[in-house]
Coordinates of C-alpha atoms in Angstrom, one line a residue:
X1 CA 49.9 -87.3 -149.5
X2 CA 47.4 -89.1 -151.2
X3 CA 44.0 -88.7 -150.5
X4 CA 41.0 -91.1 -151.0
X5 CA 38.6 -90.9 -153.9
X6 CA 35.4 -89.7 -152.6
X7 CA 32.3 -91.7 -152.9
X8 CA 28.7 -92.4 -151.9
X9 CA 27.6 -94.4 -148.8
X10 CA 26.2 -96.6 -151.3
X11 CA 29.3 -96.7 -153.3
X12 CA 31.5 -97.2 -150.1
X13 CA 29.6 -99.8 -149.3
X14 CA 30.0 -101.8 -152.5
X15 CA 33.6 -101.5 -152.6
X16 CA 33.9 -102.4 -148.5
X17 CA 32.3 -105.5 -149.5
X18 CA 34.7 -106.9 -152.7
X19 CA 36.8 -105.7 -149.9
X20 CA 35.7 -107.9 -147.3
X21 CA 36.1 -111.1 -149.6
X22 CA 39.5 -110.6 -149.8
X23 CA 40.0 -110.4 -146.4
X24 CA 38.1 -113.4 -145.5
X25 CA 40.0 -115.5 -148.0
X26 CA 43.5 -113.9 -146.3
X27 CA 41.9 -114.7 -142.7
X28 CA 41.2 -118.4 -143.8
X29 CA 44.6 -118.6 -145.7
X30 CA 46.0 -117.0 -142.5
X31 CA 44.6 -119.9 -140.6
X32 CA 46.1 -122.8 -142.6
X33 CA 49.7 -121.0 -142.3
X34 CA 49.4 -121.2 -138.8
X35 CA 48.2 -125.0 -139.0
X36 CA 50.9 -126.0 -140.9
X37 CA 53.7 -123.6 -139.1
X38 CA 52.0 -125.8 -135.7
X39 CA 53.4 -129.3 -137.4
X40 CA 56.7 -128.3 -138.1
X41 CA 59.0 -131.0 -136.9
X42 CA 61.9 -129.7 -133.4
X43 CA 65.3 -130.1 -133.2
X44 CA 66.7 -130.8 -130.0
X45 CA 69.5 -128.2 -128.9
X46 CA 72.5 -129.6 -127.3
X47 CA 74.7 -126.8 -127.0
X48 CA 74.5 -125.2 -123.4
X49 CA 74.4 -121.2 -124.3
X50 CA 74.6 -118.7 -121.7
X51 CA 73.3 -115.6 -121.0
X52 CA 73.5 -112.3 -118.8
X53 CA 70.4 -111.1 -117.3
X54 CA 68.5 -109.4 -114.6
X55 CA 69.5 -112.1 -112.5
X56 CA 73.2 -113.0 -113.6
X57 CA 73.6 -115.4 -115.6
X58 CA 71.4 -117.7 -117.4
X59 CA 70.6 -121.2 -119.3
X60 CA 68.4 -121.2 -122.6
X61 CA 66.4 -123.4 -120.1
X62 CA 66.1 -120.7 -117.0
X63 CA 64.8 -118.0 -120.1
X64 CA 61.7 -120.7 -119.8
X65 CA 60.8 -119.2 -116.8
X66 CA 59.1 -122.8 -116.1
X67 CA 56.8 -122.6 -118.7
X68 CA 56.9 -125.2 -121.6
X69 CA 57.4 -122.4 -125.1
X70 CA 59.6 -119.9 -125.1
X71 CA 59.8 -116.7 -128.1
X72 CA 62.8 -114.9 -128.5
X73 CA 63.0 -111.6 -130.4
X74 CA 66.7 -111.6 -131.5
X75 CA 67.4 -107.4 -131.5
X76 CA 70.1 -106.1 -133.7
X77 CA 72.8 -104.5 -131.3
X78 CA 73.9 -101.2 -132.8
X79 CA 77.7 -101.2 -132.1
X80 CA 77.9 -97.5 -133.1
X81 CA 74.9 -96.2 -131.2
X82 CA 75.9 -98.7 -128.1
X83 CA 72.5 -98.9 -128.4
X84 CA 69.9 -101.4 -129.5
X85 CA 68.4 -101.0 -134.0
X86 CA 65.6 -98.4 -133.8
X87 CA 63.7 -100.6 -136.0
X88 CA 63.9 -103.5 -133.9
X89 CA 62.4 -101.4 -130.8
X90 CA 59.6 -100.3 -132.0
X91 CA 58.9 -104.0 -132.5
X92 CA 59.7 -104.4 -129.1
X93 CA 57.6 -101.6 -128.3
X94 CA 54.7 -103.5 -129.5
X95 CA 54.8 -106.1 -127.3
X96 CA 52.0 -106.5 -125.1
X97 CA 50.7 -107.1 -121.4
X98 CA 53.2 -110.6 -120.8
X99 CA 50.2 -112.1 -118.4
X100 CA 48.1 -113.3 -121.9
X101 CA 51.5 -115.3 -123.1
X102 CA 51.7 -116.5 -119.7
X103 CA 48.9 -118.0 -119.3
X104 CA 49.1 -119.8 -122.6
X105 CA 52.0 -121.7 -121.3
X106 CA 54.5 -119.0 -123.1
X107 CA 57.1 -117.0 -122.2
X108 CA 58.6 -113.8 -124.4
X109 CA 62.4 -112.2 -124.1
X110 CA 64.7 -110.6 -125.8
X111 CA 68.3 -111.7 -126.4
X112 CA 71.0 -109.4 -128.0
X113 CA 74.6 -109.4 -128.4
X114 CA 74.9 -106.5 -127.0
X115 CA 77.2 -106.7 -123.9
X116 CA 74.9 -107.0 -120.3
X117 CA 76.5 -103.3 -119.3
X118 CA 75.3 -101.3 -121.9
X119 CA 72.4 -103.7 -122.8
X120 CA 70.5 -102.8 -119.1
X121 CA 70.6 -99.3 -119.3
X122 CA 69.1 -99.2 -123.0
X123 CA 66.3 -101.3 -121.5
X124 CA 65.5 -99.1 -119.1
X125 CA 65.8 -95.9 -121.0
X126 CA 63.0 -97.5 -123.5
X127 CA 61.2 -98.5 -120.5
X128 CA 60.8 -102.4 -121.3
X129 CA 59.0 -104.8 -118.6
X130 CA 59.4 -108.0 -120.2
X131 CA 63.2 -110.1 -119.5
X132 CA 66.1 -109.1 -121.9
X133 CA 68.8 -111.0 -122.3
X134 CA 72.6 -110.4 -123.3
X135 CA 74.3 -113.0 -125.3
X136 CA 77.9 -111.8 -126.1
X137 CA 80.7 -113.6 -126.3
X138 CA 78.2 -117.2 -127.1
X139 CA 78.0 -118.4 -130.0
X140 CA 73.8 -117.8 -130.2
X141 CA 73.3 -115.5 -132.3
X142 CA 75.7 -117.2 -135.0
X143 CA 74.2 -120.3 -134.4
X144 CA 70.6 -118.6 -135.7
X145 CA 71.9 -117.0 -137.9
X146 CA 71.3 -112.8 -136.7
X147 CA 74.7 -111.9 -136.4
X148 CA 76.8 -112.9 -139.3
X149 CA 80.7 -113.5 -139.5
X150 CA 81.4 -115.6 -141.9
X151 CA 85.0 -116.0 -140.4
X152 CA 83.2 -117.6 -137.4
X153 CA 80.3 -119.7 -139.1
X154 CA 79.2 -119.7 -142.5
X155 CA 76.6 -116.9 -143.7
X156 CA 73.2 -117.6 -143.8
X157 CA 70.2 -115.2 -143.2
X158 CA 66.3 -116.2 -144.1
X159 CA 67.3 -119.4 -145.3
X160 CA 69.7 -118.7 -148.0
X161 CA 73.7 -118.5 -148.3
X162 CA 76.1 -115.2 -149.0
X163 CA 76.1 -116.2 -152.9
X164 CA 72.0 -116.4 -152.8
X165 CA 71.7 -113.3 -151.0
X166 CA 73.7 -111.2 -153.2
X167 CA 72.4 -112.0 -156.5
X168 CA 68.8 -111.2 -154.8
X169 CA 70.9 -107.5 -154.2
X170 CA 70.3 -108.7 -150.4
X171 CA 74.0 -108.4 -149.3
X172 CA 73.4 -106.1 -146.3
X173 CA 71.7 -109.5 -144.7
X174 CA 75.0 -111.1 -145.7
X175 CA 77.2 -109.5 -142.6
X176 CA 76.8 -107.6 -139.3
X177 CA 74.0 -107.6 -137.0
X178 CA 70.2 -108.8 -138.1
X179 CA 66.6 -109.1 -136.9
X180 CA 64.9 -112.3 -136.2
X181 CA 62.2 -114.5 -133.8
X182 CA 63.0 -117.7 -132.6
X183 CA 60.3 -120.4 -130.9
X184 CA 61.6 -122.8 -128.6
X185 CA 60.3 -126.0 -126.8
X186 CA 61.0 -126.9 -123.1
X187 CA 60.1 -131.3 -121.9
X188 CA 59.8 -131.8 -118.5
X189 CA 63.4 -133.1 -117.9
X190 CA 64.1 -129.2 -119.1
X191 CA 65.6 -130.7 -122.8
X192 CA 65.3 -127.6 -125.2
X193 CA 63.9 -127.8 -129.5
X194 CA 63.9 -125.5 -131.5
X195 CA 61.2 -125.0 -133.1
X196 CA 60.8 -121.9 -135.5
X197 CA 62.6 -119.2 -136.8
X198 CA 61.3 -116.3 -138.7
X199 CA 63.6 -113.5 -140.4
X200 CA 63.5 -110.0 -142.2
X201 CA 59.5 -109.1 -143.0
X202 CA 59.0 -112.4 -140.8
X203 CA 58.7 -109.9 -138.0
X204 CA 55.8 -108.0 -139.5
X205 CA 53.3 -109.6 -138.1
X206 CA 54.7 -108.6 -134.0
X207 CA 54.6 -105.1 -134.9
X208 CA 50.9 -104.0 -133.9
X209 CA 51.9 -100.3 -135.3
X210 CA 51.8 -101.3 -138.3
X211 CA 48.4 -103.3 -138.6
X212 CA 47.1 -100.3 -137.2
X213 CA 48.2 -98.4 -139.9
X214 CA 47.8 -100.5 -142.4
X215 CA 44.1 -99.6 -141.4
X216 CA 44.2 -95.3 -142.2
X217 CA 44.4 -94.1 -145.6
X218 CA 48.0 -93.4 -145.5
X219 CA 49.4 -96.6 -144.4
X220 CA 52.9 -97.2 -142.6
X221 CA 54.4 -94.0 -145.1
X222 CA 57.8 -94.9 -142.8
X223 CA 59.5 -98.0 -144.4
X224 CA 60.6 -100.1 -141.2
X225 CA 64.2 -98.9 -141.5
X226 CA 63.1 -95.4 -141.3
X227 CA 61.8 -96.3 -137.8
X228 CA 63.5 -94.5 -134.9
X229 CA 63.6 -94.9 -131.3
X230 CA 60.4 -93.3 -129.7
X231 CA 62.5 -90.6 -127.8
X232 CA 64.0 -89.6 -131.0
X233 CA 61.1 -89.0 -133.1
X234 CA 61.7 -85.6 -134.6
X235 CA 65.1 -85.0 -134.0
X236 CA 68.0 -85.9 -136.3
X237 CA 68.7 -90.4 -135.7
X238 CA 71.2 -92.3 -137.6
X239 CA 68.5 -95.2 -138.9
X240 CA 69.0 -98.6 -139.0
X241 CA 69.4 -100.5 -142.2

């Protein structure tokens, strides 16, 4: 454990404020990401994907809810846990009271491959309000790119190809199961766009643990794959990686 160098007030105060800059300038940079992220051009989905839900099954449209954006968290499905990635739930944990998305027009859920029977008991054992959705046997999650086969559809994960991910020594993104957030655009006449899609550290900035943390003296100190579910925490867990 590392501790802190200790200082004056006076000294603190110096360095908070050389601090401070920096943060301004990453608030302001911050600022222009999001601008630019806004102007991103849509695609217009024409495959009709279904899902199983709360309420049978489901349309990407119906995931709308009625409202005109849609986010989808796309959680790894741990085949050998029959269980959702441990990492990917304490994202999930993180999500917040749904009523402020709502009444920005938005609408949050979850979609995972994981099959609808062992998917709804997993929810409720973490506890999880907002709508969860099961997409197996659909060719979703292939189609973004979170669950790679690349004798179904050809490998890509954060933008680049099998080859480009394993000379980057990335090739655990190169198969199997992976994270991801997808944005999605609903007209009137209920025609879906995609919008966005953000993978690996993309999903960073949705886990409010770790901006607190990255407040404290000691930081995260658990890498994100070291994460395990919160009825887990200090007993043995098989991670995910």
């Amino acid at each position: 454990m590392t501790r802190p160098a200790e200082a004056t007030r006076e000294e603190w105060l110096s360095a908070r404020k050389r601090l401070l800059a920096q943060e301004k300038e990453l608030t302001r940079r911050l600022d222009a990401l999001s601008a630019a992220r806004r102007e991103l051009p849509m695609v217009r989905i024409d495959k009709d994907y279904v899902f199983e839900g709360e309420s049978g099954k489901a349309s990407l449209a119906d995931l709308f809810e009625g409202r005109r954006q849609l986010i989808v968290y796309h959680m790894m499905w741990r085949w050998d846990l029959d269980a959702g990635c441990p990492s990917c739930a304490m994202l999930l944990h993180n999500v917040g009271h749904l009523a402020h998305l709502h009444a920005q027009d938005t609408t949050f859920a979850s979609v995972s491959r994981g099959p609808w029977e062992s998917l709804r008991p997993y929810r409720d054992r973490m506890g999880w309000a907002f709508p969860m959705y099961s997409s197996f046997g659909g060719d979703f999650n292939y189609d973004f790119h979170v669950t790679l086969d690349e004798s179904i559809a050809p490998v890509e994960y954060n933008y680049l190809g099998k080859a480009e991910l394993e000379r980057k020594g990335q090739a655990w993104h190169a198969e199997g199961e992976q994270p991801g957030t997808s944005v999605f655009w609903r007209d009137d006449d209920d025609m879906v766009f995609h919008t966005y899609s953000s993978y690996s550290r993309g999903g960073d900035i949705l886990i409010g643990t770790h901006n607190y943390l990255d407040l404290t003296p000691l930081g995260r100190q658990r890498h994100v794959g070291e994460a395990m579910h919160h009825d887990h925490y200090g007993a043995d867990q098989n991670h995910c990686h």
